[in-house]
């Protein structure tokens, strides 16, 4: 076992947010399951990561009950489920120790949000010396309103603002930023081909 699939924040918290109906990957669970099946068949590790903000009162506060994996994804016995309190999966967890103790040097990263927790984890993993595949079509994101967008405008209206960054632009920007620097950009089909 020298490889691991890192599944980031595929959790119910996101389903509670008004922007989730505009997600780039409504089929994120299917895509993640394809990668998990392939990893297990190859004898690779699968690590599940949840994002939490205790005490925030948000949907990422464990007290609210949404910091759990989305329906349809199920860790097998022995597959760790770790909880992070930072954007990346390393800083506030024992992920690096888990991987290093097992001699794992190659990672595949997938999950939610493409440009946020997934990209940040890929960058840090690269800096830590891991070889990273970024499963671009097994990540999901939602539109990002302009930094000057008013707080009192419903998200459904912000989506139509010309200054809102669309999901295709976000995914393309992440691919450009990571490729050749921090990760190899791959598709689920490429990663699961035998």
Backbone as JSON, one array per atom type, in Angstrom:
{
  "sequence": "XXXXXXXXXXXXXXXXXXXXXXXXXXXXXXXXXXXXXXXXXXXXXXXXXXXXXXXXXXXXXXXXXXXXXXXXXXXXXXXXXXXXXXXXXXXXXXXXXXXXXXXXXXXXXXXXXXXXXXXXXXXXXXXXXXXXXXXXXXXXXXXXXXXXXXXXXXXXXXXXXXXXXXXXXXXXXXXXXXXXXXXXXXXXXXXXXX",
  "N": [[0.85, -1.18, 0.0], [1.02, 1.87, -1.16], [-0.28, 4.06, -1.87], [-2.97, 6.42, -1.54], [-6.42, 7.28, -1.42], [-7.87, 10.32, -0.83], [-10.68, 11.56, 0.5], [-12.46, 14.41, 0.63], [-14.54, 16.27, 2.69], [-17.11, 15.38, 1.77], [-19.89, 15.79, 2.7], [-22.92, 16.17, 4.66], [-23.31, 18.78, 5.42], [-22.98, 20.59, 3.27], [-25.26, 20.19, 1.77], [-27.16, 21.66, 3.03], [-26.79, 24.28, 2.38], [-27.7, 27.26, 0.54], [-26.44, 27.59, -1.91], [-25.85, 25.07, -2.84], [-27.61, 23.92, -4.67], [-26.68, 24.79, -7.05], [-24.45, 23.38, -7.64], [-21.47, 22.1, -9.17], [-21.2, 19.37, -9.44], [-23.6, 17.4, -9.05], [-23.55, 14.71, -8.92], [-21.54, 13.89, -7.18], [-21.27, 11.92, -5.16], [-21.49, 9.5, -6.57], [-19.21, 9.69, -8.22], [-17.15, 9.75, -6.3], [-17.54, 7.25, -5.12], [-16.85, 5.58, -7.27], [-14.09, 6.06, -7.42], [-13.33, 5.2, -4.85], [-14.0, 2.47, -4.93], [-12.19, 1.58, -6.93], [-9.77, 2.2, -5.67], [-9.87, 0.52, -3.41], [-9.95, -1.98, -4.69], [-7.4, -2.03, -5.73], [-5.94, -2.26, -3.48], [-5.3, 0.02, -2.13], [-5.16, 2.66, 0.35], [-8.04, 4.26, 1.78], [-9.11, 7.33, 2.83], [-11.28, 9.22, 4.74], [-12.39, 12.5, 5.1], [-13.75, 14.96, 7.16], [-15.07, 18.25, 7.43], [-15.14, 20.56, 10.05], [-16.47, 23.14, 12.15], [-16.46, 23.73, 15.13], [-18.64, 25.17, 17.53], [-19.42, 27.27, 15.95], [-22.03, 27.53, 15.15], [-22.89, 27.23, 12.62], [-23.72, 25.23, 9.66], [-21.56, 23.64, 9.68], [-20.91, 23.18, 12.22], [-20.52, 20.66, 14.48], [-22.48, 20.22, 16.42], [-24.88, 20.77, 15.2], [-25.48, 18.6, 13.66], [-24.91, 17.97, 10.97], [-22.38, 17.35, 10.16], [-21.44, 14.89, 8.82], [-20.96, 12.05, 6.69], [-22.23, 12.2, 3.34], [-25.28, 10.65, 2.29], [-24.99, 7.47, 0.82], [-22.26, 7.2, 0.58], [-19.92, 5.15, 2.15], [-17.67, 4.36, 4.53], [-15.43, 1.59, 4.73], [-14.7, -0.98, 7.14], [-11.89, -0.16, 9.04], [-11.12, 1.93, 7.43], [-10.1, 5.14, 7.92], [-11.94, 7.88, 9.36], [-11.52, 11.14, 9.55], [-11.56, 14.29, 11.26], [-11.3, 17.64, 10.38], [-10.31, 21.01, 11.22], [-9.45, 23.04, 9.72], [-8.89, 24.47, 6.45], [-7.31, 22.77, 4.81], [-6.51, 19.23, 4.78], [-4.5, 18.44, 6.46], [-3.31, 20.16, 8.51], [-4.72, 20.29, 11.04], [-5.03, 17.67, 11.78], [-4.11, 14.15, 12.08], [-3.31, 13.21, 9.63], [-0.96, 13.3, 7.98], [0.85, 11.82, 9.56], [-0.5, 9.33, 9.63], [-0.35, 8.58, 6.9], [2.44, 8.58, 6.44], [3.39, 6.66, 8.26], [2.51, 4.39, 7.02], [3.93, 4.29, 4.74], [2.95, 5.6, 2.54], [3.06, 7.49, -0.36], [1.86, 8.53, -2.58], [-0.97, 10.32, -3.55], [-4.47, 10.54, -4.22], [-6.73, 13.06, -4.66], [-10.0, 14.1, -3.88], [-13.34, 15.51, -3.68], [-15.14, 18.07, -1.87], [-14.86, 21.47, -1.54], [-13.82, 22.26, -4.79], [-11.9, 24.4, -5.28], [-11.25, 25.17, -2.78], [-11.04, 23.49, -0.05], [-10.14, 21.1, -1.28], [-8.21, 21.91, -3.25], [-6.45, 23.31, -1.55], [-5.57, 21.28, 0.14], [-4.26, 19.68, -1.75], [-2.16, 21.37, -2.52], [-0.72, 21.64, -0.09], [-0.1, 18.96, 0.4], [1.63, 18.42, -1.73], [3.74, 20.16, -1.04], [4.59, 18.82, 1.22], [5.83, 16.71, 0.12], [4.42, 14.67, -1.11], [3.24, 12.84, -3.96], [0.8, 13.95, -6.07], [-2.36, 13.25, -7.4], [-5.03, 14.94, -8.79], [-8.33, 14.57, -8.76], [-10.19, 15.86, -10.86], [-12.85, 15.78, -11.85], [-14.14, 14.61, -9.8], [-14.5, 16.36, -7.87], [-16.34, 18.97, -6.32], [-17.94, 22.14, -6.64], [-19.36, 25.41, -6.05], [-20.9, 28.39, -7.42], [-19.08, 31.47, -6.92], [-19.79, 34.4, -5.36], [-19.06, 37.85, -6.18], [-16.59, 39.69, -4.36], [-17.59, 42.11, -3.43], [-20.27, 41.77, -3.35], [-23.53, 42.32, -2.05], [-24.55, 41.33, 1.24], [-27.22, 40.86, 1.75], [-28.55, 39.92, -0.46], [-30.34, 37.39, -2.1], [-28.94, 34.15, -2.8], [-29.72, 32.97, -5.2], [-30.13, 35.17, -6.84], [-27.58, 36.28, -6.92], [-26.2, 34.45, -8.43], [-26.76, 35.15, -11.02], [-25.43, 37.48, -11.38], [-23.07, 39.21, -13.24], [-20.52, 39.4, -12.25], [-20.16, 37.24, -10.63], [-18.32, 34.33, -10.07], [-18.4, 31.58, -12.07], [-19.0, 27.98, -11.9], [-17.6, 26.49, -13.87], [-15.51, 28.21, -14.52], [-14.19, 28.34, -12.06], [-13.33, 25.68, -11.7], [-11.67, 25.38, -13.94], [-9.72, 27.33, -13.34], [-8.61, 26.23, -11.01], [-7.52, 23.86, -12.06], [-5.57, 24.93, -13.8], [-3.96, 26.27, -11.89], [-2.98, 24.19, -10.26], [-1.87, 22.2, -11.96], [1.12, 20.75, -13.04], [2.5, 22.05, -11.12], [1.63, 21.53, -8.42], [0.13, 19.23, -8.61], [-1.03, 16.43, -10.61], [-3.5, 16.69, -12.97], [-6.3, 14.75, -13.2], [-8.91, 12.6, -14.54], [-11.82, 10.81, -13.37], [-12.28, 8.6, -15.0], [-9.7, 8.17, -16.07], [-8.31, 7.58, -13.72], [-9.51, 5.27, -12.85], [-9.17, 3.42, -14.8], [-8.17, 0.22, -15.94]],
  "CA": [[0.0, 0.0, 0.0], [1.84, 3.08, -1.25], [-1.16, 5.08, -2.43], [-4.21, 6.63, -0.78], [-7.48, 8.18, -1.88], [-8.29, 11.23, 0.23], [-12.01, 12.08, 0.17], [-12.57, 15.6, 1.47], [-15.77, 17.03, 2.97], [-18.34, 14.94, 1.08], [-20.68, 15.75, 3.92], [-24.27, 16.7, 4.61], [-23.29, 20.23, 5.66], [-23.14, 21.32, 2.01], [-26.65, 20.04, 1.29], [-27.97, 22.64, 3.74], [-26.47, 25.63, 1.91], [-28.52, 27.66, -0.61], [-25.69, 27.51, -3.15], [-25.62, 23.68, -3.28], [-28.43, 23.58, -5.85], [-25.92, 25.23, -8.22], [-23.19, 22.66, -7.61], [-20.9, 21.61, -10.43], [-21.24, 17.9, -9.48], [-24.64, 16.79, -8.24], [-23.24, 13.28, -8.84], [-20.27, 13.75, -6.46], [-21.24, 10.64, -4.44], [-21.19, 8.46, -7.56], [-17.82, 9.83, -8.64], [-16.31, 9.34, -5.17], [-17.66, 5.79, -4.98], [-16.04, 4.95, -8.33], [-12.69, 6.14, -7.01], [-13.14, 4.36, -3.66], [-14.0, 1.08, -5.4], [-10.93, 1.33, -7.62], [-8.69, 2.22, -4.67], [-9.98, -0.71, -2.61], [-9.56, -3.11, -5.55], [-5.95, -1.98, -5.9], [-5.31, -2.41, -2.18], [-4.88, 1.34, -1.65], [-5.88, 3.2, 1.5], [-9.07, 5.27, 1.55], [-9.24, 8.16, 4.02], [-12.43, 10.11, 4.68], [-12.13, 13.71, 5.88], [-14.91, 15.83, 7.37], [-14.73, 19.59, 7.87], [-15.98, 21.0, 11.17], [-16.21, 24.43, 12.8], [-17.17, 23.65, 16.41], [-19.02, 26.41, 18.19], [-19.75, 28.32, 14.98], [-23.47, 27.62, 14.94], [-23.15, 27.03, 11.19], [-23.97, 23.83, 9.3], [-20.31, 22.93, 9.9], [-20.81, 22.97, 13.66], [-20.98, 19.29, 14.74], [-23.69, 20.24, 17.26], [-26.06, 20.88, 14.33], [-25.78, 17.26, 13.14], [-24.69, 17.81, 9.53], [-20.98, 16.99, 9.89], [-21.4, 13.45, 8.6], [-20.85, 11.76, 5.27], [-23.46, 12.2, 2.56], [-25.88, 9.34, 2.04], [-24.47, 6.78, -0.36], [-20.83, 6.89, 0.76], [-19.8, 4.37, 3.36], [-16.33, 3.83, 4.79], [-15.32, 0.2, 5.15], [-13.98, -1.18, 8.4], [-10.46, 0.12, 8.92], [-10.89, 3.18, 6.7], [-10.27, 6.22, 8.9], [-12.73, 9.08, 9.14], [-10.89, 12.15, 10.39], [-12.22, 15.59, 11.23], [-10.37, 18.76, 10.32], [-10.85, 22.31, 11.57], [-8.79, 23.98, 8.81], [-9.29, 24.18, 5.07], [-6.6, 21.59, 4.31], [-6.74, 18.01, 5.57], [-3.3, 18.08, 7.23], [-2.89, 21.02, 9.6], [-5.35, 20.03, 12.35], [-5.3, 16.23, 11.87], [-2.95, 13.26, 12.05], [-3.27, 12.61, 8.3], [0.42, 13.09, 7.53], [1.38, 10.71, 10.34], [-1.15, 8.11, 9.15], [0.2, 8.24, 5.59], [3.87, 8.33, 6.56], [3.57, 5.38, 8.95], [2.18, 3.31, 6.09], [4.79, 4.4, 3.56], [2.16, 6.12, 1.42], [3.69, 8.67, -0.95], [1.07, 9.01, -3.71], [-2.33, 10.61, -3.13], [-5.52, 11.03, -5.12], [-7.58, 13.95, -3.87], [-11.32, 14.41, -4.44], [-14.27, 15.99, -2.67], [-15.83, 19.37, -1.92], [-14.94, 22.31, -2.7], [-12.69, 22.14, -5.71], [-10.9, 25.46, -5.14], [-11.03, 25.52, -1.38], [-10.41, 22.44, 0.75], [-9.44, 20.13, -2.13], [-7.01, 22.54, -3.79], [-5.55, 23.63, -0.44], [-4.97, 20.0, 0.56], [-3.31, 19.27, -2.8], [-0.96, 22.23, -2.43], [0.06, 21.28, 1.09], [0.42, 17.6, 0.19], [2.8, 18.57, -2.6], [4.81, 20.77, -0.24], [5.05, 17.8, 2.15], [6.57, 15.69, -0.62], [3.57, 13.65, -1.71], [2.91, 12.92, -5.38], [-0.65, 14.17, -5.98], [-3.31, 13.25, -8.52], [-6.22, 15.71, -8.42], [-9.44, 14.0, -9.52], [-10.92, 17.1, -11.15], [-14.3, 15.57, -12.02], [-14.66, 14.05, -8.55], [-14.57, 17.47, -6.94], [-17.53, 19.79, -6.57], [-17.92, 23.51, -6.14], [-20.53, 26.22, -6.35], [-20.49, 29.73, -7.83], [-18.56, 32.36, -5.88], [-20.17, 35.8, -5.6], [-18.01, 38.87, -6.14], [-16.27, 40.09, -2.97], [-18.38, 43.28, -3.05], [-21.7, 41.46, -3.42], [-24.2, 42.61, -0.77], [-24.9, 40.16, 2.04], [-28.66, 40.68, 1.86], [-29.12, 39.49, -1.75], [-30.45, 35.93, -2.15], [-27.93, 33.52, -3.65], [-30.3, 32.75, -6.53], [-29.91, 36.39, -7.62], [-26.14, 36.47, -7.1], [-25.75, 33.55, -9.5], [-26.94, 35.83, -12.31], [-24.57, 38.67, -11.42], [-21.95, 38.97, -14.17], [-19.27, 39.34, -11.5], [-20.09, 35.96, -9.92], [-17.45, 33.36, -10.72], [-19.14, 30.35, -12.31], [-18.32, 26.73, -11.54], [-16.64, 26.1, -14.91], [-14.34, 29.08, -14.36], [-13.5, 27.93, -10.83], [-12.67, 24.4, -11.95], [-10.57, 25.65, -14.88], [-8.67, 28.05, -12.62], [-7.94, 25.27, -10.13], [-6.7, 22.97, -12.89], [-4.4, 25.71, -14.22], [-3.11, 26.59, -10.74], [-2.35, 22.99, -9.72], [-1.2, 21.36, -12.95], [2.54, 20.97, -13.27], [3.1, 22.7, -9.95], [1.29, 20.84, -7.19], [-0.6, 17.98, -8.84], [-1.41, 16.02, -11.96], [-4.96, 16.75, -13.09], [-6.81, 13.49, -13.76], [-10.34, 12.35, -14.5], [-12.18, 9.54, -12.75], [-12.06, 7.55, -16.0], [-8.26, 7.89, -16.11], [-7.87, 7.01, -12.45], [-10.12, 3.94, -12.62], [-8.89, 2.52, -15.94], [-7.27, -0.9, -15.61]],
  "C": [[0.9, 1.24, 0.0], [1.02, 4.27, -1.73], [-2.41, 5.22, -1.56], [-5.15, 7.57, -1.53], [-7.91, 9.01, -0.68], [-9.6, 11.88, -0.21], [-12.33, 13.21, 1.16], [-13.99, 16.18, 1.5], [-16.99, 16.63, 2.14], [-19.36, 14.68, 2.19], [-22.0, 16.51, 3.77], [-24.34, 18.21, 4.82], [-23.6, 21.0, 4.37], [-24.57, 21.27, 1.49], [-27.58, 21.06, 1.93], [-27.8, 24.05, 3.2], [-27.28, 26.0, 0.68], [-27.77, 27.55, -1.93], [-25.55, 26.09, -3.69], [-26.46, 23.31, -4.5], [-27.77, 24.02, -7.15], [-24.58, 24.51, -8.33], [-22.75, 22.18, -9.0], [-21.06, 20.09, -10.56], [-22.35, 17.36, -8.59], [-24.41, 15.28, -8.06], [-21.94, 13.0, -8.08], [-20.19, 12.41, -5.74], [-20.9, 9.51, -5.4], [-19.73, 8.5, -7.97], [-16.86, 9.36, -7.53], [-16.37, 7.83, -5.0], [-16.88, 5.05, -6.06], [-14.56, 4.94, -7.95], [-12.42, 5.23, -5.81], [-13.11, 2.88, -4.04], [-12.68, 0.72, -6.06], [-9.77, 1.28, -6.64], [-8.7, 0.92, -3.86], [-9.54, -1.92, -3.42], [-8.06, -3.19, -5.73], [-5.2, -2.17, -4.58], [-4.8, -1.11, -1.6], [-5.71, 1.75, -0.43], [-6.95, 4.17, 1.02], [-9.26, 6.01, 2.88], [-10.36, 9.16, 3.79], [-12.18, 11.29, 5.61], [-13.42, 14.53, 5.96], [-14.41, 17.19, 7.87], [-15.69, 20.05, 8.95], [-15.51, 22.36, 11.68], [-16.98, 24.44, 14.12], [-17.45, 25.03, 17.0], [-19.43, 27.53, 17.25], [-21.25, 28.54, 14.81], [-23.86, 27.41, 13.48], [-23.45, 25.56, 10.92], [-22.7, 22.99, 9.41], [-20.01, 22.74, 11.39], [-21.34, 21.56, 13.95], [-22.26, 19.22, 15.58], [-24.97, 20.3, 16.43], [-26.42, 19.55, 13.67], [-25.53, 17.03, 11.66], [-23.26, 17.41, 9.17], [-20.89, 15.46, 9.89], [-21.42, 13.22, 7.09], [-22.21, 11.76, 4.59], [-23.97, 10.77, 2.41], [-25.28, 8.76, 0.76], [-22.97, 6.55, -0.33], [-20.68, 6.23, 2.12], [-18.38, 3.87, 3.52], [-16.4, 2.35, 5.16], [-14.58, 0.14, 6.47], [-12.49, -0.93, 8.16], [-10.14, 1.38, 8.13], [-11.13, 4.34, 7.65], [-11.19, 7.33, 8.41], [-12.15, 10.12, 10.1], [-11.62, 13.48, 10.23], [-11.18, 16.69, 11.29], [-11.09, 20.04, 10.73], [-10.18, 23.42, 10.77], [-9.25, 23.64, 7.4], [-8.6, 22.92, 4.55], [-6.78, 20.42, 5.27], [-5.56, 17.63, 6.46], [-3.14, 18.84, 8.53], [-3.45, 20.64, 10.96], [-5.67, 18.55, 12.55], [-3.99, 15.45, 11.96], [-2.78, 12.6, 10.68], [-1.84, 12.35, 7.84], [1.05, 11.91, 8.27], [0.81, 9.38, 9.86], [-0.52, 7.65, 7.84], [1.67, 7.83, 5.7], [4.14, 6.98, 7.23], [3.31, 4.19, 8.05], [3.01, 3.36, 4.81], [4.07, 4.92, 2.34], [2.78, 7.43, 0.94], [2.89, 9.26, -2.09], [-0.38, 9.14, -3.27], [-3.21, 10.94, -4.32], [-6.47, 11.83, -4.25], [-8.89, 14.21, -4.62], [-12.18, 14.98, -3.33], [-14.84, 17.37, -2.94], [-14.99, 20.39, -1.16], [-13.65, 22.24, -3.51], [-11.57, 23.1, -5.37], [-10.54, 25.76, -3.69], [-10.33, 24.37, -0.67], [-9.64, 21.42, -0.1], [-8.14, 20.72, -2.67], [-5.99, 22.83, -2.68], [-4.85, 22.37, 0.06], [-3.94, 19.54, -0.47], [-2.02, 20.08, -2.72], [-0.09, 21.83, -1.24], [0.66, 19.89, 0.96], [1.68, 17.64, -0.68], [3.98, 19.14, -1.83], [5.39, 19.78, 0.76], [5.76, 16.64, 1.46], [5.74, 14.57, -1.21], [3.41, 13.9, -3.2], [1.39, 12.92, -5.45], [-1.32, 14.07, -7.34], [-4.55, 13.98, -8.01], [-7.35, 15.25, -9.33], [-10.46, 15.12, -9.82], [-12.43, 16.9, -11.28], [-14.91, 14.76, -10.87], [-14.5, 15.09, -7.45], [-15.82, 18.27, -7.31], [-17.31, 21.18, -6.0], [-19.23, 24.19, -6.49], [-20.06, 27.61, -6.77], [-20.02, 30.57, -6.64], [-18.96, 33.79, -6.22], [-18.96, 36.72, -5.5], [-17.81, 39.34, -4.7], [-17.07, 41.3, -2.51], [-19.88, 43.02, -3.13], [-22.35, 41.71, -2.06], [-24.61, 41.31, -0.06], [-26.4, 39.86, 2.04], [-29.34, 40.27, 0.55], [-29.19, 37.96, -1.75], [-29.44, 35.33, -3.14], [-28.44, 33.3, -5.06], [-30.14, 33.97, -7.43], [-28.42, 36.59, -7.9], [-25.58, 35.6, -8.23], [-25.81, 34.24, -10.86], [-26.14, 37.12, -12.43], [-23.36, 38.35, -12.3], [-20.61, 38.85, -13.45], [-19.11, 38.05, -10.71], [-19.25, 34.99, -10.74], [-18.21, 32.04, -10.83], [-18.32, 29.11, -12.03], [-17.3, 26.3, -12.59], [-15.36, 26.92, -14.82], [-13.51, 28.68, -13.13], [-12.7, 26.66, -11.07], [-11.49, 24.59, -12.9], [-9.41, 26.35, -14.18], [-7.89, 27.11, -11.69], [-7.03, 24.34, -10.92], [-5.43, 23.69, -13.35], [-3.44, 25.93, -13.06], [-2.35, 25.36, -10.23], [-1.46, 22.26, -10.71], [0.25, 21.75, -13.16], [3.25, 21.64, -12.12], [2.89, 21.87, -8.69], [0.68, 19.46, -7.42], [-0.69, 17.68, -10.33], [-2.93, 16.01, -12.0], [-5.41, 15.49, -13.83], [-8.33, 13.46, -13.72], [-10.59, 11.02, -13.79], [-11.94, 8.4, -13.73], [-10.56, 7.19, -16.08], [-7.8, 7.16, -14.85], [-8.42, 5.6, -12.18], [-9.88, 2.97, -13.76], [-7.92, 1.44, -15.49], [-6.35, -1.18, -16.78]]
}
